[in-house]
Amino acid sequence: MRALTVQPLKAGSAEVLEVPDPEPGSGEMLVEGLALGICGTDREIAAGEYGWAPPGRDRLVLGHESLGRVHTAPPDSSFAPGDLVVGVVRRPDPVPCGACAHGEFDMCRNGRYTERGIKEIDGYGSELWTVDTGYAVKLDPRLAAVGVLMEPATVVAKAWEQIEKVGARSWFQPERVLVTGAGPIGLLAALLGAQRGLEVHVLDLATDGPKPEAVRALGAQYHSSGIDDATARAEPDVILEATGVSPLVFEAMASTASYGIVCLTGVSPVGRKISVDVGAANRDMVLENDVVVGSVNANLSHYAAAADALAKADIGWLSRLITRRLPLDSFAEALEARSDDIKVVLDLTA
Ligand code: BGC
């Protein structure tokens, strides 16, 4: 079979190679790969900036945003051939730490977790893949064209859960959310905000094209004239940051109302220095009971929440988020970020 592989920490090493078909072990199913979503993490790995090969090997099969169809499943499992499935990204650390022992591997405390397609385990960027039935989630069959959005939706489902858990420390009835960034994470965060009945505002740099169109089609308000203007208009109770642009992150932290919650989901590049008035930031956070919470990855409960959110969403709206779909062999083109991209997807059947 063909697999998209990369030598981690070696820029430009991504290559589609012919590799042996995987054999499902006990408790595993064999899945035919349908689609693979490409995100910033994949681009960082391909650029040699991140990623770990499996122990004893040079190359890693790339890809953590999966979608596939079950080919064979253990007879005693809840899966059957033909089911539409997504594989979970992270696996608990081997110790395991307390969080991993409680199924909260997204909150791993010792950093020894592994991640498919990112950290020490092959990913889902191949024509066939195997997965333990305990780390796979069945999707509504109607989601065949858009189910590849599941993994970013799980990241967003976790971010919303974190916001709600933080909010629940006192009386909490948010009305307005500002999402910064109209990429896949931002737009899916906006969707889950709208599903919660909130007034949703989205800020991005784009002034036209698929991003503002998707925001408006959701019934949300689109802003492109900077964070100050967006926060003045939106008066957000919650800011969900999905750009990782460092100055914006600090401006977001300074712009919430009292009891403001800022949830950070964007991974910034390191080494960029900005000047910040830390005293003012500390003072505001204390005097306003503000919280800034970082959120990464997702556990099985977030996969279940994301599957529900996607099943409730309008499929036509979800399809708008997939702005480029390319055959597997065009991986190099898929790995180039373009300014009007929302989600780029590789078709593993082509
Ligand atoms: C993935 C997460 C993962 C993180 C760090 C993100 O792109 O969506 O599942 O935990 O990268 O490796």
Coordinates of C-alpha atoms and ligand atoms in Angstrom, one line a residue:
M1 CA 0.0 0.0 0.0
R2 CA 1.0 3.7 -0.3
A3 CA 1.8 5.7 2.8
L4 CA 2.8 9.3 3.3
T5 CA 5.9 9.1 5.4
V6 CA 8.4 11.6 6.8
Q7 CA 11.7 11.6 8.6
P8 CA 11.0 13.8 11.6
L9 CA 13.2 16.8 12.1
K10 CA 14.4 16.6 8.5
A11 CA 12.9 19.3 6.4
G12 CA 11.6 18.2 3.0
S13 CA 11.7 14.5 3.7
A14 CA 8.0 13.8 3.1
E15 CA 7.5 11.1 0.6
V16 CA 4.8 8.7 -0.5
L17 CA 6.3 5.2 -0.2
E18 CA 5.1 1.7 -1.0
V19 CA 5.1 -0.2 2.4
P20 CA 3.7 -3.6 3.5
D21 CA 0.0 -3.7 4.3
P22 CA -0.7 -3.6 8.0
E23 CA -1.9 -6.7 9.8
P24 CA -4.5 -6.1 12.5
G25 CA -3.4 -7.5 15.9
S26 CA -5.7 -8.8 18.6
G27 CA -8.5 -6.2 19.4
E28 CA -7.7 -4.2 16.3
M29 CA -9.5 -3.6 13.1
L30 CA -8.3 -3.0 9.6
V31 CA -9.5 0.2 8.1
E32 CA -9.5 1.4 4.5
G33 CA -8.3 5.0 4.6
L34 CA -10.6 7.4 2.9
A35 CA -9.3 10.9 3.7
L36 CA -6.6 12.6 5.7
G37 CA -6.9 16.2 6.9
I38 CA -3.7 18.3 6.9
C39 CA -3.1 20.8 9.7
G40 CA -0.4 23.1 10.9
T41 CA 1.2 20.3 13.0
D42 CA 1.6 18.2 9.8
R43 CA 3.2 21.2 8.1
E44 CA 5.6 21.7 11.0
I45 CA 6.5 18.0 10.9
A46 CA 7.1 18.1 7.2
A47 CA 9.2 21.3 7.7
G48 CA 11.5 19.3 10.1
E49 CA 10.3 21.3 13.2
Y50 CA 8.4 18.7 15.2
G51 CA 7.6 15.0 15.3
W52 CA 9.2 11.7 16.5
A53 CA 9.6 8.5 14.5
P54 CA 8.6 5.2 16.2
P55 CA 11.4 3.8 18.3
G56 CA 14.2 2.2 16.2
R57 CA 12.9 3.7 12.9
D58 CA 13.8 6.7 10.8
R59 CA 10.4 7.4 9.2
L60 CA 7.0 8.0 10.6
V61 CA 3.7 7.6 8.7
L62 CA 2.3 11.2 8.8
G63 CA -1.3 12.1 9.6
H64 CA -3.6 12.3 12.6
E65 CA -6.9 13.7 11.1
S66 CA -8.3 10.4 9.9
L67 CA -11.4 9.1 8.2
G68 CA -11.8 5.5 7.1
R69 CA -14.2 2.6 6.5
V70 CA -13.9 -0.6 8.5
H71 CA -12.6 -3.5 6.4
T72 CA -12.5 -6.1 9.1
A73 CA -13.3 -5.9 12.8
P74 CA -13.1 -8.3 15.7
P75 CA -16.5 -10.2 15.8
D76 CA -17.0 -9.3 19.5
S77 CA -16.5 -5.5 18.9
S78 CA -19.2 -2.9 18.3
F79 CA -17.8 -2.2 14.8
A80 CA -18.7 -4.0 11.5
P81 CA -17.3 -3.8 8.0
G82 CA -18.5 -0.7 6.2
D83 CA -18.7 1.5 9.3
L84 CA -17.4 5.0 8.9
V85 CA -14.7 5.5 11.6
V86 CA -12.1 7.9 12.9
G87 CA -9.1 6.9 14.9
V88 CA -8.1 8.7 18.1
V89 CA -4.7 10.6 18.0
R90 CA -3.2 10.1 21.5
R91 CA -2.4 7.0 23.5
P92 CA -1.7 7.1 27.3
D93 CA 1.8 7.1 28.6
P94 CA 3.1 3.7 29.8
V95 CA 3.5 4.6 33.5
P96 CA 0.7 5.7 33.5
C97 CA 0.4 9.1 35.2
G98 CA -2.8 9.7 37.1
A99 CA -4.5 11.6 34.3
C100 CA -3.7 8.8 31.7
A101 CA -4.8 6.2 34.3
H102 CA -8.2 8.0 34.4
G103 CA -8.7 8.0 30.6
E104 CA -7.6 11.7 30.5
F105 CA -4.6 11.1 28.3
D106 CA -5.2 14.5 26.7
M107 CA -4.1 15.9 30.1
C108 CA -1.0 13.6 30.4
R109 CA 1.3 14.8 33.2
N110 CA 4.6 13.2 32.3
G111 CA 4.7 14.0 28.6
R112 CA 5.4 10.3 27.8
Y113 CA 2.1 10.0 25.8
T114 CA 2.4 8.9 22.2
E115 CA 0.4 10.3 19.2
R116 CA -0.5 8.7 15.9
G117 CA 1.3 10.5 13.0
I118 CA 3.0 12.9 15.4
K119 CA 4.9 11.2 18.3
E120 CA 6.3 7.7 18.0
I121 CA 3.3 5.9 16.4
D122 CA 2.5 5.7 12.7
G123 CA -0.3 7.9 11.6
Y124 CA -3.4 7.5 9.4
G125 CA -1.9 8.8 6.1
S126 CA -2.0 5.4 4.4
E127 CA -4.4 3.5 2.1
L128 CA -4.9 1.0 5.0
W129 CA -4.5 1.4 8.7
T130 CA -5.1 -0.6 11.8
V131 CA -6.6 0.7 15.1
D132 CA -7.5 -0.7 18.5
T133 CA -11.3 -0.8 18.7
G134 CA -11.0 1.1 22.0
Y135 CA -9.4 4.1 20.1
A136 CA -11.8 4.4 17.2
V137 CA -15.1 6.2 17.0
K138 CA -18.0 5.4 14.7
L139 CA -19.5 8.3 12.7
D140 CA -22.9 8.9 11.4
P141 CA -22.8 7.4 7.8
R142 CA -24.2 10.8 6.5
L143 CA -20.8 12.3 7.4
A144 CA -18.8 10.4 4.7
A145 CA -17.9 13.6 2.8
V146 CA -17.0 15.7 5.9
G147 CA -16.1 13.3 8.7
V148 CA -12.4 14.1 8.2
L149 CA -13.2 17.3 10.2
M150 CA -13.7 15.1 13.3
E151 CA -10.3 15.4 14.8
P152 CA -10.2 19.3 14.8
A153 CA -13.8 19.1 16.1
T154 CA -12.6 17.0 19.0
V155 CA -10.0 19.6 19.9
V156 CA -12.7 22.2 19.9
A157 CA -15.1 20.0 21.9
K158 CA -12.4 19.8 24.5
A159 CA -11.8 23.6 24.4
W160 CA -15.5 24.3 25.0
E161 CA -15.6 21.7 27.9
Q162 CA -12.6 23.5 29.5
I163 CA -14.3 26.9 29.1
E164 CA -17.4 25.5 30.7
K165 CA -15.5 23.8 33.6
V166 CA -13.6 27.0 34.3
G167 CA -16.8 29.1 34.1
A168 CA -18.6 26.7 36.5
R169 CA -16.4 27.9 39.4
S170 CA -18.9 30.7 39.9
W171 CA -22.2 31.9 38.3
F172 CA -21.7 31.6 34.6
Q173 CA -24.1 32.4 31.8
P174 CA -22.0 33.6 28.8
E175 CA -23.9 35.3 26.0
R176 CA -21.2 36.2 23.5
V177 CA -18.0 34.5 22.3
L178 CA -15.3 35.9 20.1
V179 CA -13.3 33.4 18.2
T180 CA -10.0 34.6 16.8
G181 CA -9.0 32.9 13.6
A182 CA -11.3 31.5 10.9
G183 CA -9.3 28.4 10.1
P184 CA -10.8 24.9 10.8
I185 CA -10.4 25.2 14.6
G186 CA -11.8 28.7 14.7
L187 CA -14.8 27.9 12.4
L188 CA -15.6 24.6 14.3
A189 CA -15.3 26.5 17.6
A190 CA -17.8 29.0 16.1
L191 CA -20.1 26.1 15.2
L192 CA -20.0 24.7 18.7
G193 CA -20.6 28.2 20.1
A194 CA -23.6 28.6 17.9
Q195 CA -24.9 25.2 18.9
R196 CA -24.7 26.4 22.5
G197 CA -27.0 29.3 21.6
L198 CA -24.3 32.0 22.0
E199 CA -23.9 35.1 19.9
V200 CA -20.8 34.2 17.9
H201 CA -18.2 36.6 16.6
V202 CA -15.2 35.6 14.5
L203 CA -12.1 37.7 13.8
D204 CA -9.7 36.9 10.9
L205 CA -7.6 38.9 8.5
A206 CA -9.4 37.7 5.3
T207 CA -11.7 40.3 3.9
D208 CA -13.5 38.1 1.4
G209 CA -13.6 34.5 0.3
P210 CA -14.6 31.2 2.1
K211 CA -13.8 32.4 5.6
P212 CA -16.2 35.3 6.0
E213 CA -18.8 33.4 3.9
A214 CA -18.7 30.4 6.2
V215 CA -19.0 32.7 9.3
R216 CA -22.0 34.5 7.9
A217 CA -23.6 31.2 6.7
L218 CA -23.5 30.2 10.4
G219 CA -25.4 33.3 11.4
A220 CA -22.3 34.6 13.2
Q221 CA -20.7 38.0 12.8
Y222 CA -17.4 38.4 11.0
H223 CA -14.8 41.0 11.9
S224 CA -11.6 41.8 10.0
S225 CA -10.5 45.1 11.4
G226 CA -8.4 44.0 14.3
I227 CA -8.8 42.7 17.8
D228 CA -9.6 46.1 19.4
D229 CA -12.5 46.7 17.1
A230 CA -13.8 43.1 17.4
T231 CA -13.7 43.1 21.2
A232 CA -15.4 46.6 21.3
R233 CA -18.2 45.3 19.1
A234 CA -18.5 41.8 20.5
E235 CA -18.0 42.5 24.2
P236 CA -17.1 38.9 24.6
D237 CA -17.6 36.8 27.8
V238 CA -15.4 34.2 26.3
I239 CA -12.5 34.4 23.8
L240 CA -11.5 31.3 22.0
E241 CA -8.1 31.9 20.5
A242 CA -7.3 29.8 17.4
T243 CA -4.5 31.6 15.6
G244 CA -1.5 31.2 17.9
V245 CA -0.4 34.7 16.7
S246 CA 1.5 35.9 19.9
P247 CA 0.5 39.6 19.9
L248 CA -3.1 38.7 19.3
V249 CA -3.0 36.2 22.2
F250 CA -1.9 39.0 24.6
E251 CA -4.4 41.5 23.3
A252 CA -7.1 38.9 23.7
M253 CA -6.1 38.4 27.3
A254 CA -6.3 42.1 27.9
S255 CA -9.7 42.5 26.2
T256 CA -12.2 40.4 28.1
A257 CA -14.8 41.7 30.5
S258 CA -14.7 40.8 34.2
Y259 CA -14.7 37.1 34.7
G260 CA -13.4 36.7 31.2
I261 CA -12.2 33.4 30.0
V262 CA -9.6 33.1 27.3
C263 CA -9.0 29.6 25.9
L264 CA -5.9 29.2 23.9
T265 CA -5.8 26.5 21.3
G266 CA -3.2 27.9 18.8
V267 CA 0.3 26.6 18.9
S268 CA 2.6 29.6 18.2
P269 CA 6.1 29.5 16.7
V270 CA 8.7 30.0 19.3
G271 CA 11.4 32.7 19.3
R272 CA 9.2 35.7 18.5
K273 CA 9.6 38.3 21.2
I274 CA 7.0 40.9 21.9
S275 CA 6.9 43.5 24.7
V276 CA 4.2 43.0 27.2
D277 CA 3.2 45.0 30.4
V278 CA 3.2 42.0 32.7
G279 CA 2.1 44.1 35.6
A280 CA -1.0 45.3 33.8
A281 CA -1.8 41.8 32.7
N282 CA -1.4 40.5 36.3
R283 CA -3.4 43.4 37.7
D284 CA -6.3 42.9 35.2
M285 CA -6.4 39.1 35.8
V286 CA -6.6 39.5 39.5
L287 CA -9.0 42.4 39.7
E288 CA -11.3 40.8 37.1
N289 CA -11.1 37.2 38.1
D290 CA -9.9 36.4 34.6
V291 CA -8.7 33.0 33.5
V292 CA -6.5 32.1 30.6
V293 CA -6.6 28.3 29.9
G294 CA -4.6 26.4 27.4
S295 CA -6.2 23.3 25.7
V296 CA -4.7 20.6 23.5
N297 CA -5.7 17.3 22.2
A298 CA -8.9 15.4 23.2
N299 CA -9.9 12.2 25.0
L300 CA -12.7 9.7 24.2
S301 CA -15.4 11.9 25.8
H302 CA -14.4 14.7 23.5
Y303 CA -14.6 12.4 20.5
A304 CA -18.1 11.5 21.5
A305 CA -19.1 15.2 21.9
A306 CA -17.5 16.0 18.5
A307 CA -19.3 13.2 16.8
D308 CA -22.6 14.5 18.2
A309 CA -21.8 18.1 17.2
L310 CA -21.0 17.1 13.6
A311 CA -24.1 14.9 13.4
K312 CA -26.2 17.9 14.4
A313 CA -24.5 20.3 12.0
D314 CA -25.5 21.2 8.5
I315 CA -23.5 19.0 6.1
G316 CA -23.5 21.7 3.5
W317 CA -21.9 24.2 5.9
L318 CA -19.3 21.6 7.0
S319 CA -18.4 21.0 3.3
R320 CA -17.6 24.7 3.0
L321 CA -14.7 24.1 5.4
I322 CA -12.9 21.7 3.0
T323 CA -11.5 24.1 0.5
R324 CA -9.0 21.8 -1.3
R325 CA -9.1 18.1 -1.8
L326 CA -6.1 16.5 -3.5
P327 CA -5.0 12.9 -4.4
L328 CA -2.4 11.3 -2.0
D329 CA 0.4 11.8 -4.5
S330 CA -0.1 15.6 -4.5
F331 CA 0.9 15.7 -0.8
A332 CA 3.6 18.4 -1.4
E333 CA 0.9 20.7 -2.7
A334 CA -1.4 19.9 0.2
L335 CA 1.5 20.7 2.6
E336 CA 1.8 24.2 1.2
A337 CA -0.4 26.6 3.2
R338 CA -2.4 29.1 1.1
S339 CA -4.0 32.1 2.5
D340 CA -7.5 31.2 1.4
D341 CA -7.3 27.6 2.6
I342 CA -9.6 26.5 5.4
K343 CA -9.1 22.7 5.5
V344 CA -6.9 20.8 2.9
V345 CA -7.7 17.1 2.6
L346 CA -5.8 14.3 0.9
D347 CA -8.0 11.7 -0.8
L348 CA -6.4 8.3 0.2
T349 CA -8.5 6.5 -2.4
A350 CA -7.1 8.5 -5.3
Ligands
BGC1 C1 -3.3 17.7 17.3 C2 -3.4 17.3 18.7 C3 -2.0 17.0 19.3 C4 -1.1 18.3 19.1 C5 0.3 18.2 19.7 C6 -2.4 18.9 17.2 O1 -2.2 19.3 15.9 O2 -4.6 18.1 16.9 O3 -4.1 16.1 18.8 O4 -2.0 16.7 20.7 O5 -1.1 18.6 17.7 O6 1.1 17.2 19.1

